[in-house]
PDB file of C-alpha atoms in Angstrom:
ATOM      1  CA  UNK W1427     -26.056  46.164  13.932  1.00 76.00           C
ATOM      2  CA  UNK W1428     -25.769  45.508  17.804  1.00 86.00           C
ATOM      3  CA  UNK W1429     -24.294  42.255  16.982  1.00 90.00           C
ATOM      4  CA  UNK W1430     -22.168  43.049  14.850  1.00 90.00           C
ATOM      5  CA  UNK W1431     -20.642  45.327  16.672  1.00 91.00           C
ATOM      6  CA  UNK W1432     -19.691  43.219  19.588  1.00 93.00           C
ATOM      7  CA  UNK W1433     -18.358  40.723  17.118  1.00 93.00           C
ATOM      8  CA  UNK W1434     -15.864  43.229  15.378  1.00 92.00           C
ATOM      9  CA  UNK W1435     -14.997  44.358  19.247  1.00 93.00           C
ATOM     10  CA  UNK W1436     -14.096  41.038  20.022  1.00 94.00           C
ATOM     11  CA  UNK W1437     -12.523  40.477  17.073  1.00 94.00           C
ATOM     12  CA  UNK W1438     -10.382  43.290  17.031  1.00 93.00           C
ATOM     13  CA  UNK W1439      -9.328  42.744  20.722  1.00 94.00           C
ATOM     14  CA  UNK W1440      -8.369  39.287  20.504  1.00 94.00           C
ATOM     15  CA  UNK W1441      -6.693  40.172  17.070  1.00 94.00           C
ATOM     16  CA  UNK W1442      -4.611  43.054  18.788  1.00 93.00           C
ATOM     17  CA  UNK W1443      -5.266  43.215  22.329  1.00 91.00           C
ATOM     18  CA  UNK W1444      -6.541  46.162  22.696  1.00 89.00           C
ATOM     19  CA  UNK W1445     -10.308  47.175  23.734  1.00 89.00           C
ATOM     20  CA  UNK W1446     -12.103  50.017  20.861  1.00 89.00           C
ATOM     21  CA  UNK W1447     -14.893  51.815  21.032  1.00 91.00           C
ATOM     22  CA  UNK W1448     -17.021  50.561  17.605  1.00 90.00           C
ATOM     23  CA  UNK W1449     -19.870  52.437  16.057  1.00 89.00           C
ATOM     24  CA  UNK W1450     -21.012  50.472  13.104  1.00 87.00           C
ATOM     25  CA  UNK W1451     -23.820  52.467  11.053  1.00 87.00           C
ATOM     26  CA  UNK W1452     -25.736  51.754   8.179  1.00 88.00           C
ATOM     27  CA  UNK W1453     -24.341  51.791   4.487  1.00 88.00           C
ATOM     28  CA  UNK W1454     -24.196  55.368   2.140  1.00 88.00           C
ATOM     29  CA  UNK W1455     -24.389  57.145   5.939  1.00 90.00           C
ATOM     30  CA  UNK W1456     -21.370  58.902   6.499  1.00 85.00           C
ATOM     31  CA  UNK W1457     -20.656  62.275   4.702  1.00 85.00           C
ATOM     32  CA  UNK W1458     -17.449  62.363   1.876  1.00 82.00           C
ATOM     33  CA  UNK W1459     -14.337  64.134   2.892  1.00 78.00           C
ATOM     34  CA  UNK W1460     -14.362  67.443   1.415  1.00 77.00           C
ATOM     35  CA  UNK W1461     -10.607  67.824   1.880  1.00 81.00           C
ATOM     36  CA  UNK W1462      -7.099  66.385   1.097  1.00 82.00           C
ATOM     37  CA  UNK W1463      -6.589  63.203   3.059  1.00 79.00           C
ATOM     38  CA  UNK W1464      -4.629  63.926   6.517  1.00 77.00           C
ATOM     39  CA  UNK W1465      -1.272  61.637   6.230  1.00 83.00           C
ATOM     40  CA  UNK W1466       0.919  60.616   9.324  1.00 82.00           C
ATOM     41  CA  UNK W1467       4.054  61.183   9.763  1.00 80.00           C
ATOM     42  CA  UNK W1468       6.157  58.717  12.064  1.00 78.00           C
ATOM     43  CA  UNK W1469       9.669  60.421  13.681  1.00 76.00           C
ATOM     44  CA  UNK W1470       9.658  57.849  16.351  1.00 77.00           C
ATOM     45  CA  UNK W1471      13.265  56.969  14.642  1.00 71.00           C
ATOM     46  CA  UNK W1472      13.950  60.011  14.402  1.00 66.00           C
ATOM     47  CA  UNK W1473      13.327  60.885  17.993  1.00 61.00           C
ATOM     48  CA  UNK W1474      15.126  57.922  19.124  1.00 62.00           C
ATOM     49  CA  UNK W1475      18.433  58.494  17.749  1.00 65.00           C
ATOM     50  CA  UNK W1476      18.589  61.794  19.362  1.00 66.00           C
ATOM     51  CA  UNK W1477      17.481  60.033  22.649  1.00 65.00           C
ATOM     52  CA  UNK W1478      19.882  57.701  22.693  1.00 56.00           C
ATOM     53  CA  UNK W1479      23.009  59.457  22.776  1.00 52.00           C
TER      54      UNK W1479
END
């Protein structure tokens, strides 16, 4: 797993330019959301066309 995590780090900063913190684990590890998924809501348009004037 150690080297695959420094390949998706690398990957993803070259790919984007920005540095991550990865933690790969193994498969069937991770607990299943119990809830509604969490969606995001961008008013960066918003925001900037009150800004603006």
């Amino acid at each position: 797993l150690e080297n695959y995590t420094k390949r998706v780090k690398t990957a993803i900063d070259s790919a984007i330019g920005v540095g991550i913190n990865v933690k790969l684990l193994e498969p069937k590890t991770l607990a299943r959301s119990m809830g509604k998924a969490v969606r995001v809501q961008d008013n960066r348009a918003i925001k900037n066309k009150f800004e603006k004037k």
